[in-house]
Coordinates of C-alpha atoms in Angstrom, one line a residue:
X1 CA 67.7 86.0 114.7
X2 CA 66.6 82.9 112.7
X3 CA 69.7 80.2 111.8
X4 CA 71.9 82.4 113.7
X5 CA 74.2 79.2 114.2
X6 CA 74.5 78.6 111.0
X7 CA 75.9 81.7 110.2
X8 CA 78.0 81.7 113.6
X9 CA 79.4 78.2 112.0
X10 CA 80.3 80.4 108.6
X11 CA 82.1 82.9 110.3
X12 CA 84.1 80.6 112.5
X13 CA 85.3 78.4 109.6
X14 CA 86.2 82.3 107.9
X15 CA 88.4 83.5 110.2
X16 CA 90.1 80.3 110.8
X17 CA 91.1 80.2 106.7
X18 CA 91.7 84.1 107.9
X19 CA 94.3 83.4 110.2
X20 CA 95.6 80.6 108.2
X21 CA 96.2 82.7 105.2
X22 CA 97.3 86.0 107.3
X23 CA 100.1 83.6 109.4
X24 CA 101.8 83.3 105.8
X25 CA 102.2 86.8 105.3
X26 CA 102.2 87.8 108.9
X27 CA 106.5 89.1 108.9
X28 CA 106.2 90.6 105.2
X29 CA 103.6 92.8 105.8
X30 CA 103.9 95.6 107.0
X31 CA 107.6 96.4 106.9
X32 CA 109.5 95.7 111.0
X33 CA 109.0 99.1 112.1
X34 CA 112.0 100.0 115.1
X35 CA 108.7 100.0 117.3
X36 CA 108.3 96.6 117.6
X37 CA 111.9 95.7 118.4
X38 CA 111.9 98.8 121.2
X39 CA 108.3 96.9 122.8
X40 CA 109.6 93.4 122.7
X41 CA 113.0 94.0 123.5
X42 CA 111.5 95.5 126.7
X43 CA 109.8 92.5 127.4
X44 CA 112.8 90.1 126.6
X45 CA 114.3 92.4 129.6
X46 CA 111.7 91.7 131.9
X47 CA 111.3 88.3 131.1
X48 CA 115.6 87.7 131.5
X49 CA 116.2 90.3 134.6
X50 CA 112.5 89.2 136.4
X51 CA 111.7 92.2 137.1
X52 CA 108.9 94.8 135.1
X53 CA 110.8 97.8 136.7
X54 CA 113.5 97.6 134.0
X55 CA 114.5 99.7 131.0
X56 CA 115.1 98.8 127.9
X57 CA 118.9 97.8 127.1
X58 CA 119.5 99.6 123.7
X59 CA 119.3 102.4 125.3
X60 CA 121.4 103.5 128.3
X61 CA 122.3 107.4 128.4
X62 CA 118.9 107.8 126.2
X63 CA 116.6 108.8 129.3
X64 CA 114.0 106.0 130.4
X65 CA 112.3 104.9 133.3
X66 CA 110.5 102.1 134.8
X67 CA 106.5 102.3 134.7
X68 CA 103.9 100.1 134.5
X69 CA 101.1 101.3 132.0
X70 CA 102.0 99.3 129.1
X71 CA 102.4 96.3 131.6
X72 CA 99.6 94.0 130.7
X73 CA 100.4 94.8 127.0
X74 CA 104.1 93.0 127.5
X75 CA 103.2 90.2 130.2
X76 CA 100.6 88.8 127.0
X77 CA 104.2 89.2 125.0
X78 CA 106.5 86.9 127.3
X79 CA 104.4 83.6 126.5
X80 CA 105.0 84.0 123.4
X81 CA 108.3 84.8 122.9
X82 CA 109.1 81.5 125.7
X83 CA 107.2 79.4 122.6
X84 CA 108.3 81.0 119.4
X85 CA 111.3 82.2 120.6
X86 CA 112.5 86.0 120.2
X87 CA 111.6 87.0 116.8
X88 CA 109.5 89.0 114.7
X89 CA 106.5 86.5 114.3
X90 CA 106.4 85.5 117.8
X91 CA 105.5 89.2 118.7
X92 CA 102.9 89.6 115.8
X93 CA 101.2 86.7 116.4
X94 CA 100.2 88.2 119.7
X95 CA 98.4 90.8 117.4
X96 CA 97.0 88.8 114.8
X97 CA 95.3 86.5 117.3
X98 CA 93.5 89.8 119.1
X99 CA 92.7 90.8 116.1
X100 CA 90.6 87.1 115.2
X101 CA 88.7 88.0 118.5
X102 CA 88.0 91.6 117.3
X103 CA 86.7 89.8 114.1
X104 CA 84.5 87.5 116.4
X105 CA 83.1 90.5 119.0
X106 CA 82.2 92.6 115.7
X107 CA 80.4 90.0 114.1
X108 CA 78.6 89.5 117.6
X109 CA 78.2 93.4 118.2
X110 CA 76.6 92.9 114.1
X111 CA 74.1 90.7 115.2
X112 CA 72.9 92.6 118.1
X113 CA 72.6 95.9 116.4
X114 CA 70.9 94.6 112.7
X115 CA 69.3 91.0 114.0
X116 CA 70.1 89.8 110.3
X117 CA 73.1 86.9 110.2
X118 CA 74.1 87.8 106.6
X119 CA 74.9 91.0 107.3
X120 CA 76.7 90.2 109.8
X121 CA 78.7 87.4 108.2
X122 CA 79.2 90.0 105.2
X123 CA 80.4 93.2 107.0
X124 CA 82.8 91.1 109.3
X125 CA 84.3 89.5 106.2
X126 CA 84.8 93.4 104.6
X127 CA 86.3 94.8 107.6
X128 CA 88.9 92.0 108.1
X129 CA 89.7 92.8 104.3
X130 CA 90.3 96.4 105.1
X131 CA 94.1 97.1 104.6
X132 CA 94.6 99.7 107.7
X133 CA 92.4 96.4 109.9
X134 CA 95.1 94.2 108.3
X135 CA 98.1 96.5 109.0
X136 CA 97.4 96.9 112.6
X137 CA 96.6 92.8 112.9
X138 CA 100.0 92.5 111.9
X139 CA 101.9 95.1 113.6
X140 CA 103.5 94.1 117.0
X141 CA 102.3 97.3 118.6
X142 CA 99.0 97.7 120.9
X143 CA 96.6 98.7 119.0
X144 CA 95.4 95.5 117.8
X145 CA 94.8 94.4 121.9
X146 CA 93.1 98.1 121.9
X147 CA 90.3 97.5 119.5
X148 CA 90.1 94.3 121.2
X149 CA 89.5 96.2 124.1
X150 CA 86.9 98.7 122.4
X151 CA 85.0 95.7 120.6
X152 CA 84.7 93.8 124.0
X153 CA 83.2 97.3 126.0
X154 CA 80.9 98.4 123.3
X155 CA 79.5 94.7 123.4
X156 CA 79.3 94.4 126.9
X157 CA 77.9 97.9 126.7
X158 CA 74.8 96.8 124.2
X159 CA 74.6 93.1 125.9
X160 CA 76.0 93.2 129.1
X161 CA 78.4 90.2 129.7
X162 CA 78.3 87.9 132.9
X163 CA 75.1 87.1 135.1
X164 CA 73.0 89.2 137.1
X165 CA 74.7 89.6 140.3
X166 CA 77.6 91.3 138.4
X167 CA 76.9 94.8 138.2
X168 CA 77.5 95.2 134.1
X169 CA 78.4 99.4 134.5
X170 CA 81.3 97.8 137.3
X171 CA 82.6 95.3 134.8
X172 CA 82.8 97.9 131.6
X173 CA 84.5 100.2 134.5
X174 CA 87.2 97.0 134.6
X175 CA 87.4 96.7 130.8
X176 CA 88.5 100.1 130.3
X177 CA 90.8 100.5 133.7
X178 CA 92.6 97.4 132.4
X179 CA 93.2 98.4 129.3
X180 CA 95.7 100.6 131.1
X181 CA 97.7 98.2 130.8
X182 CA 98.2 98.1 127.0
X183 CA 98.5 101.3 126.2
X184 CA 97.7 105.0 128.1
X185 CA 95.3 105.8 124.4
X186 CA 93.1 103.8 127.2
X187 CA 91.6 107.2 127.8
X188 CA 90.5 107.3 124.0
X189 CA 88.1 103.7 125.4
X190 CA 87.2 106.1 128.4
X191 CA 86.0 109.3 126.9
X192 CA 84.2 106.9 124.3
X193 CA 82.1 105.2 126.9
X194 CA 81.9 108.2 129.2
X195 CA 79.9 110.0 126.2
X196 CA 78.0 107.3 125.6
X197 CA 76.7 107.1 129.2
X198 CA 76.1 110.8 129.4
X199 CA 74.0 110.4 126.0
X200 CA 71.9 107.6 127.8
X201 CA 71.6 109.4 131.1
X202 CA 69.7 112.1 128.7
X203 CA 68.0 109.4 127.4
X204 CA 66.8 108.2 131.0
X205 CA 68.0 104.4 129.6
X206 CA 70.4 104.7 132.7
X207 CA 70.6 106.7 135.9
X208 CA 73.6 109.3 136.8
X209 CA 74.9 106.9 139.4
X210 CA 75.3 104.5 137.0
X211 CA 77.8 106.7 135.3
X212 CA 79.3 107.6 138.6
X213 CA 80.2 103.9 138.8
X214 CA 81.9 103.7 135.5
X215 CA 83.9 106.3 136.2
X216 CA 84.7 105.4 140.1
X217 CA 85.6 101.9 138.7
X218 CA 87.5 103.0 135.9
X219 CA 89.5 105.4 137.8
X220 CA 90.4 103.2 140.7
X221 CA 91.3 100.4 138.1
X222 CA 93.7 102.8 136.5
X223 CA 94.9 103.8 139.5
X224 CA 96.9 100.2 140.3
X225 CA 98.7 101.0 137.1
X226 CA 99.7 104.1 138.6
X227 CA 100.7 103.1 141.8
X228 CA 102.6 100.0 140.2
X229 CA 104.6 102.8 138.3
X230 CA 105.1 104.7 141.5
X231 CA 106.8 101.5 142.9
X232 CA 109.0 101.2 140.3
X233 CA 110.2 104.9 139.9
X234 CA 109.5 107.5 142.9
X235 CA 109.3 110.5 140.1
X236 CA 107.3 108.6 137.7
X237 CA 104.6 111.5 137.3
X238 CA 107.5 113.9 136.3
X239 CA 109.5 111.5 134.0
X240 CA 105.7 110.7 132.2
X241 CA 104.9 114.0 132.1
X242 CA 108.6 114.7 130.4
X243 CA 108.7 112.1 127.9
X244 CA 105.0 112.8 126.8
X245 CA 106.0 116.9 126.2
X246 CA 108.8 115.2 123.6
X247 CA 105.7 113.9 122.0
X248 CA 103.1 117.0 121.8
X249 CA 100.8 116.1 124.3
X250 CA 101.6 119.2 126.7
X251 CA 100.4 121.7 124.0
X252 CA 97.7 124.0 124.4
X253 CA 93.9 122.4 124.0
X254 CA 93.5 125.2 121.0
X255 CA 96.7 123.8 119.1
X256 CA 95.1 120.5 119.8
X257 CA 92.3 121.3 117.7
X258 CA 93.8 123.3 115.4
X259 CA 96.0 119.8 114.7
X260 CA 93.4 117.3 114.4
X261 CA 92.8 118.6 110.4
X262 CA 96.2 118.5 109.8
X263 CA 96.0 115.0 111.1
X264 CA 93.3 113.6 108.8
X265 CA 95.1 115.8 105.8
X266 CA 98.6 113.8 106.6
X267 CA 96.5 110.3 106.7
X268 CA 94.7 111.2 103.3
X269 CA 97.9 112.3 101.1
X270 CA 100.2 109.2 103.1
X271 CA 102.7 111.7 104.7
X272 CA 104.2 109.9 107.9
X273 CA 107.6 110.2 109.6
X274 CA 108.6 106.4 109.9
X275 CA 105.0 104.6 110.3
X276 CA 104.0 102.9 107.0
X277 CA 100.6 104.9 106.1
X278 CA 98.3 102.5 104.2
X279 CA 96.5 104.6 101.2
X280 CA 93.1 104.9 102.7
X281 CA 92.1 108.6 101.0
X282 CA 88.7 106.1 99.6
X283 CA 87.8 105.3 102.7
X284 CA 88.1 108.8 104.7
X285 CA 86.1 110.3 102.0
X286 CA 83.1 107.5 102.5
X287 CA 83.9 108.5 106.0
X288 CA 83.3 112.0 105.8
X289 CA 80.2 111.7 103.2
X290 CA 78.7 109.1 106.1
X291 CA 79.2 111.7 108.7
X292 CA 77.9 114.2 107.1
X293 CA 74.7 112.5 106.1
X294 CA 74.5 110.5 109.4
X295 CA 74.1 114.0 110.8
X296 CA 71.9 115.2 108.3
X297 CA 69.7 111.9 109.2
X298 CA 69.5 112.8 112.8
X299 CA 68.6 116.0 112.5
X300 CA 65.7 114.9 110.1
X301 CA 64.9 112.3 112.5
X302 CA 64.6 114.3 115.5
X303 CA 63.3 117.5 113.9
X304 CA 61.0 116.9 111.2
X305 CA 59.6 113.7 112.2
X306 CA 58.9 113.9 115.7
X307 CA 55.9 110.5 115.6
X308 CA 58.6 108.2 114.4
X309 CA 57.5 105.2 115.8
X310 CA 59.9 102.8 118.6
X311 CA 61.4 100.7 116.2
X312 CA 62.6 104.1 113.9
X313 CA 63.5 105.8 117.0
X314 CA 65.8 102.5 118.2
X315 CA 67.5 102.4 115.0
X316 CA 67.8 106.8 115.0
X317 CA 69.5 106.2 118.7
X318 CA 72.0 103.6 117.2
X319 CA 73.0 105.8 114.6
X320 CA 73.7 108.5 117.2
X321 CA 75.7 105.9 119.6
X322 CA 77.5 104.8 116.6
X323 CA 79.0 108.7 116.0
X324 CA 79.3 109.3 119.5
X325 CA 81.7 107.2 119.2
X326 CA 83.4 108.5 116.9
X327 CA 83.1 111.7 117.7
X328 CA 84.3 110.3 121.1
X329 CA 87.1 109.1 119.7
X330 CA 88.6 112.2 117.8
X331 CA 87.7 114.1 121.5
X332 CA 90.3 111.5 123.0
X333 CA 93.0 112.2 120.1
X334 CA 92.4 116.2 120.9
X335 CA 92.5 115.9 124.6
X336 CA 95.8 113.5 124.2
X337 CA 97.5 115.5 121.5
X338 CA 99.3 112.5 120.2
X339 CA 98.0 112.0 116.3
X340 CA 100.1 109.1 116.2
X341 CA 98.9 107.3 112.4
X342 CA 98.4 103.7 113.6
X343 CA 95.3 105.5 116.1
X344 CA 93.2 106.0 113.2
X345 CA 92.4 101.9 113.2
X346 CA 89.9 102.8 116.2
X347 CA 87.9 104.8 114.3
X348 CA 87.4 101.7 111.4
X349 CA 84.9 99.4 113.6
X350 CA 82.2 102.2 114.4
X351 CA 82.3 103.8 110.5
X352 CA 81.9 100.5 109.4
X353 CA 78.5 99.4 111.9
X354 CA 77.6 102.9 111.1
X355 CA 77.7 102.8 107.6
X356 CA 75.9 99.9 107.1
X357 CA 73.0 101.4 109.7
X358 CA 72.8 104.4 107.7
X359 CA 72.6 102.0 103.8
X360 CA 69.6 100.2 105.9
X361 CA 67.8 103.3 106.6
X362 CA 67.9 104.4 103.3
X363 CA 66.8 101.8 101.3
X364 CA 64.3 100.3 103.8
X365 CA 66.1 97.2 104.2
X366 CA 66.2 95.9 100.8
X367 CA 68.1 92.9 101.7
X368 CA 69.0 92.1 98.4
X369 CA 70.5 95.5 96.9
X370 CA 72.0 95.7 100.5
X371 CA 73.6 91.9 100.3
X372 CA 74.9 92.7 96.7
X373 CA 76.8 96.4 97.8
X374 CA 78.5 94.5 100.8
X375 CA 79.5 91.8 97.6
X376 CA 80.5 94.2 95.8
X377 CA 82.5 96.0 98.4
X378 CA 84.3 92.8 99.5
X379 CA 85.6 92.3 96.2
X380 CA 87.1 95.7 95.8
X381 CA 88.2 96.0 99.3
X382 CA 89.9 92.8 98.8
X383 CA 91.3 93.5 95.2
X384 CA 92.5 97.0 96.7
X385 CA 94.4 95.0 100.1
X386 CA 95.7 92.6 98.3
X387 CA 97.8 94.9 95.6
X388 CA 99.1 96.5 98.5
X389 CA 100.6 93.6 100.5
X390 CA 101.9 92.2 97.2
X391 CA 104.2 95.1 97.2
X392 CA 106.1 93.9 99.9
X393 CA 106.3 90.0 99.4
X394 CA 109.8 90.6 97.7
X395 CA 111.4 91.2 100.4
X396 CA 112.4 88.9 103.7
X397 CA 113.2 90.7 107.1
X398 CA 115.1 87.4 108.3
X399 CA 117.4 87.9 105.0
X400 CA 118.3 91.3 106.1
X401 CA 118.8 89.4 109.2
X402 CA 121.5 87.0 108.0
X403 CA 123.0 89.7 106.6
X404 CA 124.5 90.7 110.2
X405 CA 125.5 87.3 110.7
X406 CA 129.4 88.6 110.4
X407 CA 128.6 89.6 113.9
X408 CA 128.6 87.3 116.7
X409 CA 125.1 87.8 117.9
X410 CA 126.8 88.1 121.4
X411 CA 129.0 90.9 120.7
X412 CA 128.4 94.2 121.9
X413 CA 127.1 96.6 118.8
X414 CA 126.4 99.9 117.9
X415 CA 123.1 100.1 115.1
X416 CA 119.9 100.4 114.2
X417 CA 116.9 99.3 116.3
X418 CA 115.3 97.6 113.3
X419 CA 118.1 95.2 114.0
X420 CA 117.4 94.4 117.7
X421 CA 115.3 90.3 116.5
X422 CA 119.3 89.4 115.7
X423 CA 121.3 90.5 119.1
X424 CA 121.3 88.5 122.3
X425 CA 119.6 90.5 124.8
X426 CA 121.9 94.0 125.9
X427 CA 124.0 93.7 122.9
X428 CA 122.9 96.0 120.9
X429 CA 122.8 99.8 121.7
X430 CA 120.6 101.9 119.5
X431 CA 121.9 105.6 117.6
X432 CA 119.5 107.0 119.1
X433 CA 122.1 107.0 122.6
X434 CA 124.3 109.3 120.6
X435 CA 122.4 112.5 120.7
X436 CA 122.4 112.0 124.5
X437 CA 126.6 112.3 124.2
X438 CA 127.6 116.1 125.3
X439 CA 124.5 116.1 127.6
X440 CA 126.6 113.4 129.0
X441 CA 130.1 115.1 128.8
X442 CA 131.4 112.2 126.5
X443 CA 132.7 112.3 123.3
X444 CA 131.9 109.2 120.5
X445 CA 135.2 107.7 121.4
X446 CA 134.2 107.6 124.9
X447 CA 131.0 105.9 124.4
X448 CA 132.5 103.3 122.4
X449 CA 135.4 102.2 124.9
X450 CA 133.0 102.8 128.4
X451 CA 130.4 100.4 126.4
X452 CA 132.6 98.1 125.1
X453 CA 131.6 98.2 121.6
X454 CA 133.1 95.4 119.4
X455 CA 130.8 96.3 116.4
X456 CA 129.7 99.0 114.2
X457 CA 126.9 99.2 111.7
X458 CA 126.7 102.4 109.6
X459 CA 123.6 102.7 107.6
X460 CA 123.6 104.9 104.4
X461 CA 120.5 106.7 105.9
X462 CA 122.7 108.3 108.8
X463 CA 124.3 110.1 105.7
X464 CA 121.2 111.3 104.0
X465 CA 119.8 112.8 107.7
X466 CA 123.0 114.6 108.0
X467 CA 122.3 116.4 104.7
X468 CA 118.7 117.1 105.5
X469 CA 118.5 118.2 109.4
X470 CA 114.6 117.9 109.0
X471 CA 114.7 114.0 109.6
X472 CA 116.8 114.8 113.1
X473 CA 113.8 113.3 114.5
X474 CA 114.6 110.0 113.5
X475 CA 117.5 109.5 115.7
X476 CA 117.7 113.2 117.5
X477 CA 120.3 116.2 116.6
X478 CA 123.4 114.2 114.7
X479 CA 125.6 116.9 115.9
X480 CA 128.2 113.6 116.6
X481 CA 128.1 112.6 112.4
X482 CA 131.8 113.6 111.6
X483 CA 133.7 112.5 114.7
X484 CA 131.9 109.1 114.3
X485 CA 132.7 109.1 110.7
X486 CA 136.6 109.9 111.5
X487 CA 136.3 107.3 114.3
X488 CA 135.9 104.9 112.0
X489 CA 137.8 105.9 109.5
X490 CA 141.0 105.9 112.0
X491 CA 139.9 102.6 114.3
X492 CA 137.8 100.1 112.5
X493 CA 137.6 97.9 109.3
X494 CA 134.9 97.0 107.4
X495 CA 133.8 93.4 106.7
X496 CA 130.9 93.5 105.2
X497 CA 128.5 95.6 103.1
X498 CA 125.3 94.9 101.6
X499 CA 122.0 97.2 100.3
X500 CA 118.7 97.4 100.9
X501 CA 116.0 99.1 99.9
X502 CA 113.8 98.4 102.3
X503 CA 115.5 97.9 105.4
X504 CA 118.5 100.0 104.7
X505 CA 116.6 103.2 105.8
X506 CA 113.8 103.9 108.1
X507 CA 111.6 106.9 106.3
X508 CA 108.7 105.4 104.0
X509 CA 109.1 108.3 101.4
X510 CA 112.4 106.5 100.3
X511 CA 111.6 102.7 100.8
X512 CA 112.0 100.5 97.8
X513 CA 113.2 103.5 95.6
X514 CA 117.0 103.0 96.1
X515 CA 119.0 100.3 97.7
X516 CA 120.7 102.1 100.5
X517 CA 124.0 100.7 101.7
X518 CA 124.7 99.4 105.2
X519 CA 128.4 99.1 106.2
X520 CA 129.0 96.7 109.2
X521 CA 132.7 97.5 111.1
X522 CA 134.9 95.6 113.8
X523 CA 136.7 98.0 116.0
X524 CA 140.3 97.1 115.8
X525 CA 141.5 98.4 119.3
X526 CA 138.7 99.6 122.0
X527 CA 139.9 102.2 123.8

């Protein structure tokens, strides 16, 4: 690829103004979703008790137990949180910077795949525009360290990394087996490359025992993670396996699939429970018209035109790796059963490559019409993210903050998890223990005197779920709502109120469309 340092050298100076500009807007957008708070305050733990058997502290008749899968994912965390302190952009910076190496690995995965440096530099500019790429680079969850993950095998997996003596089919085996470690959608990375061999097996590019050594290196990789968790908690495969029924993933393989359209249909109109769903119906419909006629392609390709020649049939094959992958990829959310919305981000890197792969093969490599669309697209794609994160620049997380500040930050307090950046570590205890009362033979009074609770904070929201049940899965069955409301009412006085509309409630639906109150109380007598 001719002056493909030059180009290298305009990337590199993009993504540094990229994380520049995103560090400025890195705790307004998205919203602090209670996910972050639950991840890092389980690190904090670690980090303050030394050990990565424990729980998290909010929650103590809430049922958890020590395991490891997520333990590579929270030993990146602790560095960062020793630097920046605990806080909200300490945690998200661990994603944004992930995120810059994504950026990096797709421009080099670009380069391998379409040998032309401008379109490289140009379709790595558009997908760091994309708002759902932007969302996830700023969200102190894994995925961000997951398409990391993806973006490091599938270029390994075109260029193999390392020298010679490392066997490259071993050292994709670590890649996926560590990334364990992050997060257990780790099998989504496994089925995708698992395909992917299978397809060049058929191919005759590699040999069966190559795949046999993916898998036997993935597996025993995994397998530390799983003996880790063993250490830590005897009945790990039954508490697992009991936590991921609360979350689908023990339904039958035909409601699986009978799910994943309802999955895409949620996505496209923005329903979600308390994620924040960025409104990306433009791209799933390029998405679907791509697949659709990447299909169509292929079957062309390899049906009517069977004396394509090697360089038609390379570029055929890429388009068919490219939506194995995805296809891959919507296999692993099936096989899982968790459509959790931040997943779709995996899907965004592929459609991208493969989009631009298909606009080559169409027009024959008309460089300029091709260089002016990717222009084009920047421009809208940029114009379309940046109305979206201005919707949120009025409002501060760190005010909402100081708003508890009536509260020692030492003081032991009943709230929200969204609140979790302001307590010292085991302070707070989330209202999500509360459900967990009569399985527990206690009574609200009970909970508050055994824990010590000097604090309440009673959010507005906890009124509106009580009026409509369906939103029980918030904070679990609030069968407790009036004896904590006359438990107040008899024992505590409040000292402060404030609204707001953002922070004051935790569905989406109703952000920034009423400024919902939160009452914080002192307990006048524990007992």
């Amino acid at each position: 690829m001719k002056n493909s340092k030059k180009y290298f050298y305009i990337i590199a100076i993009y993504l540094l103004l990229y994380f520049i500009i995103s560090l400025n807007c890195l705790e307004i957008f998205p919203f602090v979703h209670s996910d972050e708070p639950w991840l890092s305050g389980l690190t904090r733990n670690m980090m303050e008790s030394k050990s990565i058997y424990c729980t998290e502290t909010f929650f103590n008749i809430y049922p958890r137990f020590p395991h490891s899968i997520k333990v590579i994912f929270h030993l990146i965390q602790m560095p960062f949180i020793l630097v920046f302190g605990y806080n909200i952009f300490a945690v998200r910076l661990v994603s944004l910077i992930f995120s810059i190496f994504s950026l990096i690995l797709f421009y080099c995965i670009c380069t391998k795949i379409f040998k032309n440096g401008m379109y490289s530099v140009l379709l790595t500019i558009l997908f760091s525009v994309n708002i759902q790429f932007i969302y996830a680079s700023h969200f102190a969850r894994q995925e961000s360290i997951m398409v990391f993950f993806f973006m490091l095998g599938f270029y390994h997996y075109l260029s193999p990394l390392g020298n010679k003596k490392i066997n490259p089919h071993i050292l994709l085996g670590l890649i996926i087996g560590l990334s364990v470690g992050i997060h257990p959608n780790s099998f989504i990375i496994a089925v995708v490359f698992g395909l992917l061999y299978i397809i060049d097996v058929f191919h005759r590019t590699k040999k069966f025992r190559n795949l046999i050594t993916l898998i036997m290196t993935t597996g025993f990789t995994a397998l530390i993670f799983v003996i880790l968790s063993f250490i830590g908690d005897a009945d790990f495969i039954t508490h697992y396996t009991n936590f991921g029924e609360t979350l689908g993933v023990s339904s039958s393989f035909y409601d699986k699939i009978l799910t994943i359209p309802y999955y895409y249909k949620k996505l496209y109109l923005g329903i979600s429970g308390t994620y924040y769903t960025p409104p990306i119906q433009a791209y799933l419909i390029i998405f679907a018209i791509i697949t659709i006629s990447s299909i169509l392609y292929l079957l062309v390709k390899y049906l009517g035109n069977k004396n394509s020649n090697k360089k038609e049939s390379f570029s055929a094959l890429t388009i068919f790796r490219l939506l194995t992958c995805i296809i891959g990829i919507n296999i692993g959310f099936i096989i899982i059963g968790r459509y959790n919305q931040t997943n779709i981000i995996f899907i965004f890197p592929f459609f991208y490559l493969l989009t631009l792969a298909l606009i080559c093969k169409i027009v024959a490599y008309r460089k300029e019409l091709i260089i002016c669309f990717m222009g084009l697209s920047i421009i809208l794609s940029s114009y379309y993210t940046l109305n979206e994160v201005r919707l949120y620049t009025p409002y501060n997380y760190d005010g909402y903050l100081d708003e508890l500040s009536v509260i020692p930050s030492d003081a032991k307090t009943l709230g929200n998890l969204n609140m979790e950046f302001y307590f010292d570590n085991d302070k707070l205890l989330d209202y999500r223990n509360l459900t967990f009362l009569e399985e527990n033979n206690m009574s609200f009074r009970d909970y508050i005197a055994t824990n010590n609770i000097e604090y309440i904070i009673y959010t507005e929201e906890l009124d509106y779920i009580n009026r409509n049940p369906r939103w029980n899965v918030l904070y679990g069955k609030d069968y407790y709502h009036d004896e904590m409301n006359n438990y107040i009412e008899e024992n505590c006085t409040l000292i402060h109120e404030f609204s707001n509309s953002l922070y004051g409630i935790r569905i989406p639906k109703y952000m920034m469309e009423y400024d919902w109150k939160v009452k914080i109380y002192k307990i006048n007598n524990i007992s």
